[in-house]
Amino acid sequence: MLELDGKQILLGITGGIAAYKTAELVRLLRKSNAQVQVVMTRAATEFITPLTLQTLSGRTVRQDFFDPNDEASIGHIDLARWADLILIAPASADFMARLTHGLANDLLSTLCLATTAPIATAPAMNQQMWLNPATQANAKLLQERGIKLWGPDAGEQACGETGPGRMLEPSALLAHVVKQFSSQALAGRCVVLTAGPTQEPIDPVRFIGNRSSGKMGFALAHALVEAGAKVYLISGPVSLPTPPGVVRININTAAEMQQNVAEQVDKCDIFIACAAVADYRPEITASQKIKKNQDQIELILTRNPDILAEVAARAAPPFTVGFAAETERVTEYAEEKRKLKRVDMVAANLVGAKQGGFEKDENALTVLWEGGSKNLPMAKKENLARSLVTLITERYYAEKHPTKDS
Ligand code: PMT
């Protein structure tokens, strides 16, 4: 499943130099599995050709509602009904003014009047035009009517001036579109999530660790924020940027992770243990670097606390999700872990194989809960995380937890 699976996006392009960036925007939207219908104003066709956008979108570009051929294939009212979202990018000062005054003097402005779909605009214009009180008043009125303003950005402009008025980059617009369609099903909920490896020191320079890169856990943190949750990410040492909106707490050892989980877990509704926590740590950490003057040395290992089992055993536990990393008999061992640790849900993955698991960009999961299971097939960890968050949300509300509205 991709972010925008089956979503129908009407991309309105108005006249401005930023129109050239819509080729990339169409490509990104299509890559996320959206259907894209481009509608251009006459001025827009001066900046980018309809043929380019037709080729990228796979659909005939619409320009004029007086064209009987286009109207015969799909009328403008049907087009207004077809859209799940109308995105005007770039939105010129002129188009924003026409939208504000409810004009219907071309196909795009008519569609905006005739639709019940949400409308978003990505303003793009000279900085002085953007700062002009007329444009500012139009922007304010459009927002008051529920029309979204994505941008503009500030910076160097095509006209040589510097200031506010640049259209947001296509990737930023894509992020807005994805967020627009996200369910916000976890709005008002708090999630504590562990991710990455732990490192158990042998001496000041050596440790016992594992191959976890943090990719799966960080993708989950991102997907949880998209679903509207407040996310506390307790992470072992990884080299990944913190997903926007996430509160990150860095730790090294299992003991540090245990302590930080204990400090955060009281306030959370859902606890997800995606970290690959070392099961054992050296009983003694040497204070100086161990010298290689013996043929063999012995390390005595002590069992680490099981953080997940401790959370699940609390008097009033949150909805608790564990992972299970197995090299064989994945479902059988994961089910044993689910019962032994008394967790609400386990997401099991095959590790040590060619595909999926540690370090890779893709993964597959078998998710188990009391009385049910679901296979989430091999997918990019970002998309897999979204599917898992959907499943967690369903189970969280289906079990003892009240719905948001009750
Ligand atoms: O980080 P990536 O490179 O993207 O890889 C992702 C992953 C393979 C690490 C991830 O998908 C995963 O499987 N995480 C759990 C790894 C693991 O430690 O599994 P386990 O079967 O050994 O542990 C079972 C559960 O108990 C896990 O939820 C684990 O976080 C938890 N646990 C384990 C030991 C311990 N002392 N405390 C714990 O809380």
mmCIF file with all atom_site columns, N, CA and C and ligand atoms in Angstrom, residues 194-197 210-218 238 240 254 257 271-280 303-310 321-326 337 341 346-351 356-361 363-365 381, ligand 1:
data_model
loop_
_atom_site.group_PDB
_atom_site.id
_atom_site.type_symbol
_atom_site.label_atom_id
_atom_site.label_alt_id
_atom_site.label_comp_id
_atom_site.label_asym_id
_atom_site.label_entity_id
_atom_site.label_seq_id
_atom_site.pdbx_PDB_ins_code
_atom_site.Cartn_x
_atom_site.Cartn_y
_atom_site.Cartn_z
_atom_site.occupancy
_atom_site.B_iso_or_equiv
_atom_site.pdbx_formal_charge
_atom_site.auth_seq_id
_atom_site.auth_comp_id
_atom_site.auth_asym_id
_atom_site.auth_atom_id
_atom_site.pdbx_PDB_model_num
ATOM   1   N N   . THR A 1 194 ? 10.236 2.462   21.411 1.00 0.00 ? 194 THR A N   1
ATOM   2   C CA  . THR A 1 194 ? 11.681 2.246   21.459 1.00 0.00 ? 194 THR A CA  1
ATOM   3   C C   . THR A 1 194 ? 12.167 1.840   20.061 1.00 0.00 ? 194 THR A C   1
ATOM   4   N N   . ALA A 1 195 ? 13.405 2.192   19.733 1.00 0.00 ? 195 ALA A N   1
ATOM   5   C CA  . ALA A 1 195 ? 13.941 1.877   18.403 1.00 0.00 ? 195 ALA A CA  1
ATOM   6   C C   . ALA A 1 195 ? 15.456 1.740   18.465 1.00 0.00 ? 195 ALA A C   1
ATOM   7   N N   . GLY A 1 196 ? 16.001 1.099   17.423 1.00 0.00 ? 196 GLY A N   1
ATOM   8   C CA  . GLY A 1 196 ? 17.462 0.993   17.311 1.00 0.00 ? 196 GLY A CA  1
ATOM   9   C C   . GLY A 1 196 ? 18.038 -0.091  18.212 1.00 0.00 ? 196 GLY A C   1
ATOM   10  N N   . PRO A 1 197 ? 19.360 -0.179  18.242 1.00 0.00 ? 197 PRO A N   1
ATOM   11  C CA  . PRO A 1 197 ? 20.023 -1.197  19.065 1.00 0.00 ? 197 PRO A CA  1
ATOM   12  C C   . PRO A 1 197 ? 20.341 -0.659  20.463 1.00 0.00 ? 197 PRO A C   1
ATOM   13  N N   . ASN A 1 210 ? 24.108 -4.969  18.141 1.00 0.00 ? 210 ASN A N   1
ATOM   14  C CA  . ASN A 1 210 ? 23.453 -5.755  17.092 1.00 0.00 ? 210 ASN A CA  1
ATOM   15  C C   . ASN A 1 210 ? 23.251 -4.890  15.853 1.00 0.00 ? 210 ASN A C   1
ATOM   16  N N   . ARG A 1 211 ? 22.634 -5.456  14.836 1.00 0.00 ? 211 ARG A N   1
ATOM   17  C CA  . ARG A 1 211 ? 22.576 -4.816  13.522 1.00 0.00 ? 211 ARG A CA  1
ATOM   18  C C   . ARG A 1 211 ? 21.424 -3.834  13.340 1.00 0.00 ? 211 ARG A C   1
ATOM   19  N N   . SER A 1 212 ? 20.652 -3.559  14.371 1.00 0.00 ? 212 SER A N   1
ATOM   20  C CA  . SER A 1 212 ? 19.497 -2.675  14.163 1.00 0.00 ? 212 SER A CA  1
ATOM   21  C C   . SER A 1 212 ? 19.953 -1.274  13.731 1.00 0.00 ? 212 SER A C   1
ATOM   22  N N   . SER A 1 213 ? 19.360 -0.796  12.646 1.00 0.00 ? 213 SER A N   1
ATOM   23  C CA  . SER A 1 213 ? 19.702 0.532   12.119 1.00 0.00 ? 213 SER A CA  1
ATOM   24  C C   . SER A 1 213 ? 18.757 1.613   12.642 1.00 0.00 ? 213 SER A C   1
ATOM   25  N N   . GLY A 1 214 ? 17.632 1.175   13.224 1.00 0.00 ? 214 GLY A N   1
ATOM   26  C CA  . GLY A 1 214 ? 16.608 2.130   13.676 1.00 0.00 ? 214 GLY A CA  1
ATOM   27  C C   . GLY A 1 214 ? 15.590 2.466   12.587 1.00 0.00 ? 214 GLY A C   1
ATOM   28  N N   . LYS A 1 215 ? 15.807 1.976   11.345 1.00 0.00 ? 215 LYS A N   1
ATOM   29  C CA  . LYS A 1 215 ? 14.928 2.392   10.229 1.00 0.00 ? 215 LYS A CA  1
ATOM   30  C C   . LYS A 1 215 ? 13.465 2.036   10.499 1.00 0.00 ? 215 LYS A C   1
ATOM   31  N N   . MET A 1 216 ? 13.224 0.819   10.999 1.00 0.00 ? 216 MET A N   1
ATOM   32  C CA  . MET A 1 216 ? 11.831 0.399   11.221 1.00 0.00 ? 216 MET A CA  1
ATOM   33  C C   . MET A 1 216 ? 11.173 1.268   12.304 1.00 0.00 ? 216 MET A C   1
ATOM   34  N N   . GLY A 1 217 ? 11.896 1.468   13.398 1.00 0.00 ? 217 GLY A N   1
ATOM   35  C CA  . GLY A 1 217 ? 11.335 2.257   14.512 1.00 0.00 ? 217 GLY A CA  1
ATOM   36  C C   . GLY A 1 217 ? 11.119 3.711   14.135 1.00 0.00 ? 217 GLY A C   1
ATOM   37  N N   . PHE A 1 218 ? 12.059 4.290   13.390 1.00 0.00 ? 218 PHE A N   1
ATOM   38  C CA  . PHE A 1 218 ? 11.918 5.707   13.005 1.00 0.00 ? 218 PHE A CA  1
ATOM   39  C C   . PHE A 1 218 ? 10.770 5.869   11.994 1.00 0.00 ? 218 PHE A C   1
ATOM   40  N N   . VAL A 1 238 ? 21.866 5.439   16.600 1.00 0.00 ? 238 VAL A N   1
ATOM   41  C CA  . VAL A 1 238 ? 21.664 5.253   15.155 1.00 0.00 ? 238 VAL A CA  1
ATOM   42  C C   . VAL A 1 238 ? 21.985 6.578   14.475 1.00 0.00 ? 238 VAL A C   1
ATOM   43  N N   . LEU A 1 240 ? 20.224 8.369   12.203 1.00 0.00 ? 240 LEU A N   1
ATOM   44  C CA  . LEU A 1 240 ? 19.041 8.793   11.451 1.00 0.00 ? 240 LEU A CA  1
ATOM   45  C C   . LEU A 1 240 ? 18.562 10.131  11.998 1.00 0.00 ? 240 LEU A C   1
ATOM   46  N N   . ALA A 1 254 ? 20.721 -1.000  27.591 1.00 0.00 ? 254 ALA A N   1
ATOM   47  C CA  . ALA A 1 254 ? 19.370 -1.484  27.934 1.00 0.00 ? 254 ALA A CA  1
ATOM   48  C C   . ALA A 1 254 ? 18.922 -0.862  29.256 1.00 0.00 ? 254 ALA A C   1
ATOM   49  N N   . MET A 1 257 ? 17.689 2.493   28.600 1.00 0.00 ? 257 MET A N   1
ATOM   50  C CA  . MET A 1 257 ? 16.384 2.433   27.906 1.00 0.00 ? 257 MET A CA  1
ATOM   51  C C   . MET A 1 257 ? 15.290 2.105   28.922 1.00 0.00 ? 257 MET A C   1
ATOM   52  N N   . PHE A 1 271 ? 2.323  1.653   23.962 1.00 0.00 ? 271 PHE A N   1
ATOM   53  C CA  . PHE A 1 271 ? 3.772  1.451   24.055 1.00 0.00 ? 271 PHE A CA  1
ATOM   54  C C   . PHE A 1 271 ? 4.178  0.470   22.953 1.00 0.00 ? 271 PHE A C   1
ATOM   55  N N   . ILE A 1 272 ? 5.157  0.853   22.157 1.00 0.00 ? 272 ILE A N   1
ATOM   56  C CA  . ILE A 1 272 ? 5.635  -0.020  21.072 1.00 0.00 ? 272 ILE A CA  1
ATOM   57  C C   . ILE A 1 272 ? 7.132  -0.266  21.262 1.00 0.00 ? 272 ILE A C   1
ATOM   58  N N   . ALA A 1 273 ? 7.508  -1.541  21.371 1.00 0.00 ? 273 ALA A N   1
ATOM   59  C CA  . ALA A 1 273 ? 8.920  -1.893  21.572 1.00 0.00 ? 273 ALA A CA  1
ATOM   60  C C   . ALA A 1 273 ? 9.485  -2.426  20.265 1.00 0.00 ? 273 ALA A C   1
ATOM   61  N N   . CYS A 1 274 ? 10.106 -1.525  19.496 1.00 0.00 ? 274 CYS A N   1
ATOM   62  C CA  . CYS A 1 274 ? 10.717 -1.945  18.218 1.00 0.00 ? 274 CYS A CA  1
ATOM   63  C C   . CYS A 1 274 ? 12.229 -2.095  18.364 1.00 0.00 ? 274 CYS A C   1
ATOM   64  N N   . ALA A 1 275 ? 12.766 -1.651  19.503 1.00 0.00 ? 275 ALA A N   1
ATOM   65  C CA  . ALA A 1 275 ? 14.222 -1.702  19.695 1.00 0.00 ? 275 ALA A CA  1
ATOM   66  C C   . ALA A 1 275 ? 14.712 -3.147  19.752 1.00 0.00 ? 275 ALA A C   1
ATOM   67  N N   . ALA A 1 276 ? 15.934 -3.335  19.261 1.00 0.00 ? 276 ALA A N   1
ATOM   68  C CA  . ALA A 1 276 ? 16.605 -4.617  19.426 1.00 0.00 ? 276 ALA A CA  1
ATOM   69  C C   . ALA A 1 276 ? 17.471 -4.487  20.684 1.00 0.00 ? 276 ALA A C   1
ATOM   70  N N   . VAL A 1 277 ? 16.858 -4.834  21.804 1.00 0.00 ? 277 VAL A N   1
ATOM   71  C CA  . VAL A 1 277 ? 17.537 -4.662  23.097 1.00 0.00 ? 277 VAL A CA  1
ATOM   72  C C   . VAL A 1 277 ? 18.456 -5.863  23.333 1.00 0.00 ? 277 VAL A C   1
ATOM   73  N N   . ALA A 1 278 ? 19.680 -5.604  23.752 1.00 0.00 ? 278 ALA A N   1
ATOM   74  C CA  . ALA A 1 278 ? 20.589 -6.724  24.048 1.00 0.00 ? 278 ALA A CA  1
ATOM   75  C C   . ALA A 1 278 ? 20.011 -7.530  25.211 1.00 0.00 ? 278 ALA A C   1
ATOM   76  N N   . ASP A 1 279 ? 19.916 -8.832  25.023 1.00 0.00 ? 279 ASP A N   1
ATOM   77  C CA  . ASP A 1 279 ? 19.354 -9.673  26.083 1.00 0.00 ? 279 ASP A CA  1
ATOM   78  C C   . ASP A 1 279 ? 20.330 -9.810  27.249 1.00 0.00 ? 279 ASP A C   1
ATOM   79  N N   . TYR A 1 280 ? 21.628 -9.677  26.958 1.00 0.00 ? 280 TYR A N   1
ATOM   80  C CA  . TYR A 1 280 ? 22.650 -9.825  28.019 1.00 0.00 ? 280 TYR A CA  1
ATOM   81  C C   . TYR A 1 280 ? 23.647 -8.673  27.950 1.00 0.00 ? 280 TYR A C   1
ATOM   82  N N   . ARG A 1 303 ? 21.840 -11.271 32.429 1.00 0.00 ? 303 ARG A N   1
ATOM   83  C CA  . ARG A 1 303 ? 20.595 -11.017 31.706 1.00 0.00 ? 303 ARG A CA  1
ATOM   84  C C   . ARG A 1 303 ? 20.140 -9.575  31.929 1.00 0.00 ? 303 ARG A C   1
ATOM   85  N N   . ASN A 1 304 ? 19.726 -8.908  30.853 1.00 0.00 ? 304 ASN A N   1
ATOM   86  C CA  . ASN A 1 304 ? 19.156 -7.565  30.968 1.00 0.00 ? 304 ASN A CA  1
ATOM   87  C C   . ASN A 1 304 ? 17.685 -7.653  31.348 1.00 0.00 ? 304 ASN A C   1
ATOM   88  N N   . PRO A 1 305 ? 17.140 -6.600  31.939 1.00 0.00 ? 305 PRO A N   1
ATOM   89  C CA  . PRO A 1 305 ? 15.698 -6.603  32.209 1.00 0.00 ? 305 PRO A CA  1
ATOM   90  C C   . PRO A 1 305 ? 14.931 -6.641  30.896 1.00 0.00 ? 305 PRO A C   1
ATOM   91  N N   . ASP A 1 306 ? 13.759 -7.279  30.881 1.00 0.00 ? 306 ASP A N   1
ATOM   92  C CA  . ASP A 1 306 ? 12.917 -7.273  29.681 1.00 0.00 ? 306 ASP A CA  1
ATOM   93  C C   . ASP A 1 306 ? 11.969 -6.084  29.777 1.00 0.00 ? 306 ASP A C   1
ATOM   94  N N   . ILE A 1 307 ? 12.290 -5.036  29.025 1.00 0.00 ? 307 ILE A N   1
ATOM   95  C CA  . ILE A 1 307 ? 11.572 -3.760  29.136 1.00 0.00 ? 307 ILE A CA  1
ATOM   96  C C   . ILE A 1 307 ? 10.106 -3.927  28.728 1.00 0.00 ? 307 ILE A C   1
ATOM   97  N N   . LEU A 1 308 ? 9.898  -4.632  27.629 1.00 0.00 ? 308 LEU A N   1
ATOM   98  C CA  . LEU A 1 308 ? 8.542  -4.841  27.115 1.00 0.00 ? 308 LEU A CA  1
ATOM   99  C C   . LEU A 1 308 ? 7.689  -5.601  28.135 1.00 0.00 ? 308 LEU A C   1
ATOM   100 N N   . ALA A 1 309 ? 8.228  -6.698  28.663 1.00 0.00 ? 309 ALA A N   1
ATOM   101 C CA  . ALA A 1 309 ? 7.467  -7.512  29.620 1.00 0.00 ? 309 ALA A CA  1
ATOM   102 C C   . ALA A 1 309 ? 7.153  -6.695  30.876 1.00 0.00 ? 309 ALA A C   1
ATOM   103 N N   . GLU A 1 310 ? 8.096  -5.840  31.277 1.00 0.00 ? 310 GLU A N   1
ATOM   104 C CA  . GLU A 1 310 ? 7.857  -5.001  32.466 1.00 0.00 ? 310 GLU A CA  1
ATOM   105 C C   . GLU A 1 310 ? 6.693  -4.035  32.234 1.00 0.00 ? 310 GLU A C   1
ATOM   106 N N   . VAL A 1 321 ? 2.606  -3.142  22.327 1.00 0.00 ? 321 VAL A N   1
ATOM   107 C CA  . VAL A 1 321 ? 2.970  -3.827  21.071 1.00 0.00 ? 321 VAL A CA  1
ATOM   108 C C   . VAL A 1 321 ? 4.452  -4.187  21.115 1.00 0.00 ? 321 VAL A C   1
ATOM   109 N N   . GLY A 1 322 ? 4.737  -5.473  20.961 1.00 0.00 ? 322 GLY A N   1
ATOM   110 C CA  . GLY A 1 322 ? 6.131  -5.903  20.890 1.00 0.00 ? 322 GLY A CA  1
ATOM   111 C C   . GLY A 1 322 ? 6.483  -6.317  19.473 1.00 0.00 ? 322 GLY A C   1
ATOM   112 N N   . PHE A 1 323 ? 7.764  -6.411  19.209 1.00 0.00 ? 323 PHE A N   1
ATOM   113 C CA  . PHE A 1 323 ? 8.241  -6.995  17.959 1.00 0.00 ? 323 PHE A CA  1
ATOM   114 C C   . PHE A 1 323 ? 8.845  -8.355  18.281 1.00 0.00 ? 323 PHE A C   1
ATOM   115 N N   . ALA A 1 324 ? 8.973  -9.198  17.294 1.00 0.00 ? 324 ALA A N   1
ATOM   116 C CA  . ALA A 1 324 ? 9.709  -10.453 17.477 1.00 0.00 ? 324 ALA A CA  1
ATOM   117 C C   . ALA A 1 324 ? 10.616 -10.619 16.264 1.00 0.00 ? 324 ALA A C   1
ATOM   118 N N   . ALA A 1 325 ? 11.905 -10.697 16.527 1.00 0.00 ? 325 ALA A N   1
ATOM   119 C CA  . ALA A 1 325 ? 12.876 -10.896 15.444 1.00 0.00 ? 325 ALA A CA  1
ATOM   120 C C   . ALA A 1 325 ? 13.312 -12.354 15.493 1.00 0.00 ? 325 ALA A C   1
ATOM   121 N N   . GLU A 1 326 ? 12.983 -13.118 14.459 1.00 0.00 ? 326 GLU A N   1
ATOM   122 C CA  . GLU A 1 326 ? 13.256 -14.552 14.456 1.00 0.00 ? 326 GLU A CA  1
ATOM   123 C C   . GLU A 1 326 ? 13.990 -14.946 13.173 1.00 0.00 ? 326 GLU A C   1
ATOM   124 N N   . LYS A 1 337 ? 6.134  -15.594 22.342 1.00 0.00 ? 337 LYS A N   1
ATOM   125 C CA  . LYS A 1 337 ? 6.540  -14.331 22.988 1.00 0.00 ? 337 LYS A CA  1
ATOM   126 C C   . LYS A 1 337 ? 5.310  -13.515 23.391 1.00 0.00 ? 337 LYS A C   1
ATOM   127 N N   . LYS A 1 341 ? 5.012  -12.729 27.310 1.00 0.00 ? 341 LYS A N   1
ATOM   128 C CA  . LYS A 1 341 ? 5.182  -11.337 27.765 1.00 0.00 ? 341 LYS A CA  1
ATOM   129 C C   . LYS A 1 341 ? 3.840  -10.655 27.996 1.00 0.00 ? 341 LYS A C   1
ATOM   130 N N   . VAL A 1 346 ? 1.883  -8.540  18.731 1.00 0.00 ? 346 VAL A N   1
ATOM   131 C CA  . VAL A 1 346 ? 3.296  -8.751  18.370 1.00 0.00 ? 346 VAL A CA  1
ATOM   132 C C   . VAL A 1 346 ? 3.443  -8.634  16.858 1.00 0.00 ? 346 VAL A C   1
ATOM   133 N N   . ALA A 1 347 ? 4.447  -7.883  16.424 1.00 0.00 ? 347 ALA A N   1
ATOM   134 C CA  . ALA A 1 347 ? 4.767  -7.773  15.001 1.00 0.00 ? 347 ALA A CA  1
ATOM   135 C C   . ALA A 1 347 ? 6.040  -8.575  14.771 1.00 0.00 ? 347 ALA A C   1
ATOM   136 N N   . ALA A 1 348 ? 5.892  -9.681  14.045 1.00 0.00 ? 348 ALA A N   1
ATOM   137 C CA  . ALA A 1 348 ? 7.027  -10.607 13.897 1.00 0.00 ? 348 ALA A CA  1
ATOM   138 C C   . ALA A 1 348 ? 7.691  -10.425 12.545 1.00 0.00 ? 348 ALA A C   1
ATOM   139 N N   . ASN A 1 349 ? 9.025  -10.434 12.555 1.00 0.00 ? 349 ASN A N   1
ATOM   140 C CA  . ASN A 1 349 ? 9.747  -10.383 11.272 1.00 0.00 ? 349 ASN A CA  1
ATOM   141 C C   . ASN A 1 349 ? 10.879 -11.395 11.218 1.00 0.00 ? 349 ASN A C   1
ATOM   142 N N   . LEU A 1 350 ? 11.116 -11.843 9.968  1.00 0.00 ? 350 LEU A N   1
ATOM   143 C CA  . LEU A 1 350 ? 12.218 -12.768 9.717  1.00 0.00 ? 350 LEU A CA  1
ATOM   144 C C   . LEU A 1 350 ? 13.485 -11.938 9.619  1.00 0.00 ? 350 LEU A C   1
ATOM   145 N N   . VAL A 1 351 ? 14.491 -12.271 10.430 1.00 0.00 ? 351 VAL A N   1
ATOM   146 C CA  . VAL A 1 351 ? 15.756 -11.534 10.349 1.00 0.00 ? 351 VAL A CA  1
ATOM   147 C C   . VAL A 1 351 ? 16.867 -12.489 9.917  1.00 0.00 ? 351 VAL A C   1
ATOM   148 N N   . GLY A 1 356 ? 14.523 -7.980  3.948  1.00 0.00 ? 356 GLY A N   1
ATOM   149 C CA  . GLY A 1 356 ? 13.804 -7.582  5.150  1.00 0.00 ? 356 GLY A CA  1
ATOM   150 C C   . GLY A 1 356 ? 14.649 -7.626  6.412  1.00 0.00 ? 356 GLY A C   1
ATOM   151 N N   . GLY A 1 357 ? 14.002 -7.306  7.546  1.00 0.00 ? 357 GLY A N   1
ATOM   152 C CA  . GLY A 1 357 ? 14.652 -7.374  8.852  1.00 0.00 ? 357 GLY A CA  1
ATOM   153 C C   . GLY A 1 357 ? 15.621 -6.243  9.097  1.00 0.00 ? 357 GLY A C   1
ATOM   154 N N   . PHE A 1 358 ? 16.744 -6.579  9.765  1.00 0.00 ? 358 PHE A N   1
ATOM   155 C CA  . PHE A 1 358 ? 17.746 -5.587  10.146 1.00 0.00 ? 358 PHE A CA  1
ATOM   156 C C   . PHE A 1 358 ? 18.315 -4.824  8.945  1.00 0.00 ? 358 PHE A C   1
ATOM   157 N N   . GLU A 1 359 ? 18.550 -3.560  9.118  1.00 0.00 ? 359 GLU A N   1
ATOM   158 C CA  . GLU A 1 359 ? 19.318 -2.681  8.211  1.00 0.00 ? 359 GLU A CA  1
ATOM   159 C C   . GLU A 1 359 ? 18.658 -2.385  6.862  1.00 0.00 ? 359 GLU A C   1
ATOM   160 N N   . LYS A 1 360 ? 17.855 -3.290  6.344  1.00 0.00 ? 360 LYS A N   1
ATOM   161 C CA  . LYS A 1 360 ? 17.294 -3.128  4.993  1.00 0.00 ? 360 LYS A CA  1
ATOM   162 C C   . LYS A 1 360 ? 16.268 -1.996  4.964  1.00 0.00 ? 360 LYS A C   1
ATOM   163 N N   . ASP A 1 361 ? 15.973 -1.513  3.733  1.00 0.00 ? 361 ASP A N   1
ATOM   164 C CA  . ASP A 1 361 ? 14.952 -0.470  3.585  1.00 0.00 ? 361 ASP A CA  1
ATOM   165 C C   . ASP A 1 361 ? 13.549 -1.053  3.533  1.00 0.00 ? 361 ASP A C   1
ATOM   166 N N   . ASN A 1 363 ? 10.769 -4.422  4.569  1.00 0.00 ? 363 ASN A N   1
ATOM   167 C CA  . ASN A 1 363 ? 10.518 -5.436  5.585  1.00 0.00 ? 363 ASN A CA  1
ATOM   168 C C   . ASN A 1 363 ? 9.122  -6.016  5.352  1.00 0.00 ? 363 ASN A C   1
ATOM   169 N N   . ALA A 1 364 ? 8.859  -7.161  5.990  1.00 0.00 ? 364 ALA A N   1
ATOM   170 C CA  . ALA A 1 364 ? 7.513  -7.752  5.981  1.00 0.00 ? 364 ALA A CA  1
ATOM   171 C C   . ALA A 1 364 ? 7.204  -8.168  7.412  1.00 0.00 ? 364 ALA A C   1
ATOM   172 N N   . LEU A 1 365 ? 5.939  -8.126  7.803  1.00 0.00 ? 365 LEU A N   1
ATOM   173 C CA  . LEU A 1 365 ? 5.577  -8.439  9.188  1.00 0.00 ? 365 LEU A CA  1
ATOM   174 C C   . LEU A 1 365 ? 4.392  -9.399  9.228  1.00 0.00 ? 365 LEU A C   1
ATOM   175 N N   . LYS A 1 381 ? 9.916  0.302   4.478  1.00 0.00 ? 381 LYS A N   1
ATOM   176 C CA  . LYS A 1 381 ? 9.591  0.402   5.902  1.00 0.00 ? 381 LYS A CA  1
ATOM   177 C C   . LYS A 1 381 ? 8.641  1.570   6.185  1.00 0.00 ? 381 LYS A C   1
HETATM 178 O O1  . PMT B 2 .   ? 16.247 -1.224  13.077 1.00 0.00 ? 1   PMT B O1  1
HETATM 179 P P1  . PMT B 2 .   ? 16.141 -1.905  11.724 1.00 0.00 ? 1   PMT B P1  1
HETATM 180 O O2  . PMT B 2 .   ? 17.484 -2.119  11.077 1.00 0.00 ? 1   PMT B O2  1
HETATM 181 O O3  . PMT B 2 .   ? 15.144 -1.227  10.817 1.00 0.00 ? 1   PMT B O3  1
HETATM 182 O O4  . PMT B 2 .   ? 15.557 -3.382  11.989 1.00 0.00 ? 1   PMT B O4  1
HETATM 183 C C1  . PMT B 2 .   ? 14.267 -3.562  12.486 1.00 0.00 ? 1   PMT B C1  1
HETATM 184 C C2  . PMT B 2 .   ? 14.206 -4.673  13.552 1.00 0.00 ? 1   PMT B C2  1
HETATM 185 C C3  . PMT B 2 .   ? 14.541 -6.013  12.900 1.00 0.00 ? 1   PMT B C3  1
HETATM 186 C C4  . PMT B 2 .   ? 15.189 -4.384  14.688 1.00 0.00 ? 1   PMT B C4  1
HETATM 187 C C5  . PMT B 2 .   ? 12.739 -4.672  14.130 1.00 0.00 ? 1   PMT B C5  1
HETATM 188 O O5  . PMT B 2 .   ? 11.840 -4.916  13.088 1.00 0.00 ? 1   PMT B O5  1
HETATM 189 C C6  . PMT B 2 .   ? 12.566 -5.708  15.226 1.00 0.00 ? 1   PMT B C6  1
HETATM 190 O O6  . PMT B 2 .   ? 12.304 -6.875  14.990 1.00 0.00 ? 1   PMT B O6  1
HETATM 191 N N1  . PMT B 2 .   ? 12.734 -5.278  16.515 1.00 0.00 ? 1   PMT B N1  1
HETATM 192 C C7  . PMT B 2 .   ? 12.737 -6.169  17.690 1.00 0.00 ? 1   PMT B C7  1
HETATM 193 C C8  . PMT B 2 .   ? 14.080 -6.837  17.796 1.00 0.00 ? 1   PMT B C8  1
HETATM 194 C C9  . PMT B 2 .   ? 14.181 -7.760  19.001 1.00 0.00 ? 1   PMT B C9  1
HETATM 195 O O7  . PMT B 2 .   ? 14.904 -7.481  19.906 1.00 0.00 ? 1   PMT B O7  1
HETATM 196 O O8  . PMT B 2 .   ? 13.344 -8.779  18.981 1.00 0.00 ? 1   PMT B O8  1
HETATM 197 P P2  . PMT B 2 .   ? 13.307 -9.922  20.144 1.00 0.00 ? 1   PMT B P2  1
HETATM 198 O O9  . PMT B 2 .   ? 12.459 -11.005 19.531 1.00 0.00 ? 1   PMT B O9  1
HETATM 199 O O10 . PMT B 2 .   ? 14.645 -10.266 20.609 1.00 0.00 ? 1   PMT B O10 1
HETATM 200 O O11 . PMT B 2 .   ? 12.534 -9.207  21.325 1.00 0.00 ? 1   PMT B O11 1
HETATM 201 C C10 . PMT B 2 .   ? 11.123 -9.286  21.502 1.00 0.00 ? 1   PMT B C10 1
HETATM 202 C C11 . PMT B 2 .   ? 10.564 -7.980  22.013 1.00 0.00 ? 1   PMT B C11 1
HETATM 203 O O12 . PMT B 2 .   ? 11.015 -7.722  23.330 1.00 0.00 ? 1   PMT B O12 1
HETATM 204 C C12 . PMT B 2 .   ? 10.953 -6.764  21.210 1.00 0.00 ? 1   PMT B C12 1
HETATM 205 O O13 . PMT B 2 .   ? 9.804  -5.933  21.151 1.00 0.00 ? 1   PMT B O13 1
HETATM 206 C C13 . PMT B 2 .   ? 12.047 -6.112  22.027 1.00 0.00 ? 1   PMT B C13 1
HETATM 207 O O14 . PMT B 2 .   ? 12.069 -4.688  21.853 1.00 0.00 ? 1   PMT B O14 1
HETATM 208 C C14 . PMT B 2 .   ? 11.643 -6.470  23.435 1.00 0.00 ? 1   PMT B C14 1
HETATM 209 N N2  . PMT B 2 .   ? 12.741 -6.616  24.365 1.00 0.00 ? 1   PMT B N2  1
HETATM 210 C C15 . PMT B 2 .   ? 13.691 -7.574  24.188 1.00 0.00 ? 1   PMT B C15 1
HETATM 211 C C16 . PMT B 2 .   ? 14.689 -7.740  25.133 1.00 0.00 ? 1   PMT B C16 1
HETATM 212 C C17 . PMT B 2 .   ? 14.714 -6.883  26.254 1.00 0.00 ? 1   PMT B C17 1
HETATM 213 N N3  . PMT B 2 .   ? 15.664 -7.001  27.176 1.00 0.00 ? 1   PMT B N3  1
HETATM 214 N N4  . PMT B 2 .   ? 13.779 -5.944  26.395 1.00 0.00 ? 1   PMT B N4  1
HETATM 215 C C18 . PMT B 2 .   ? 12.807 -5.780  25.492 1.00 0.00 ? 1   PMT B C18 1
HETATM 216 O O15 . PMT B 2 .   ? 11.955 -4.903  25.632 1.00 0.00 ? 1   PMT B O15 1
#
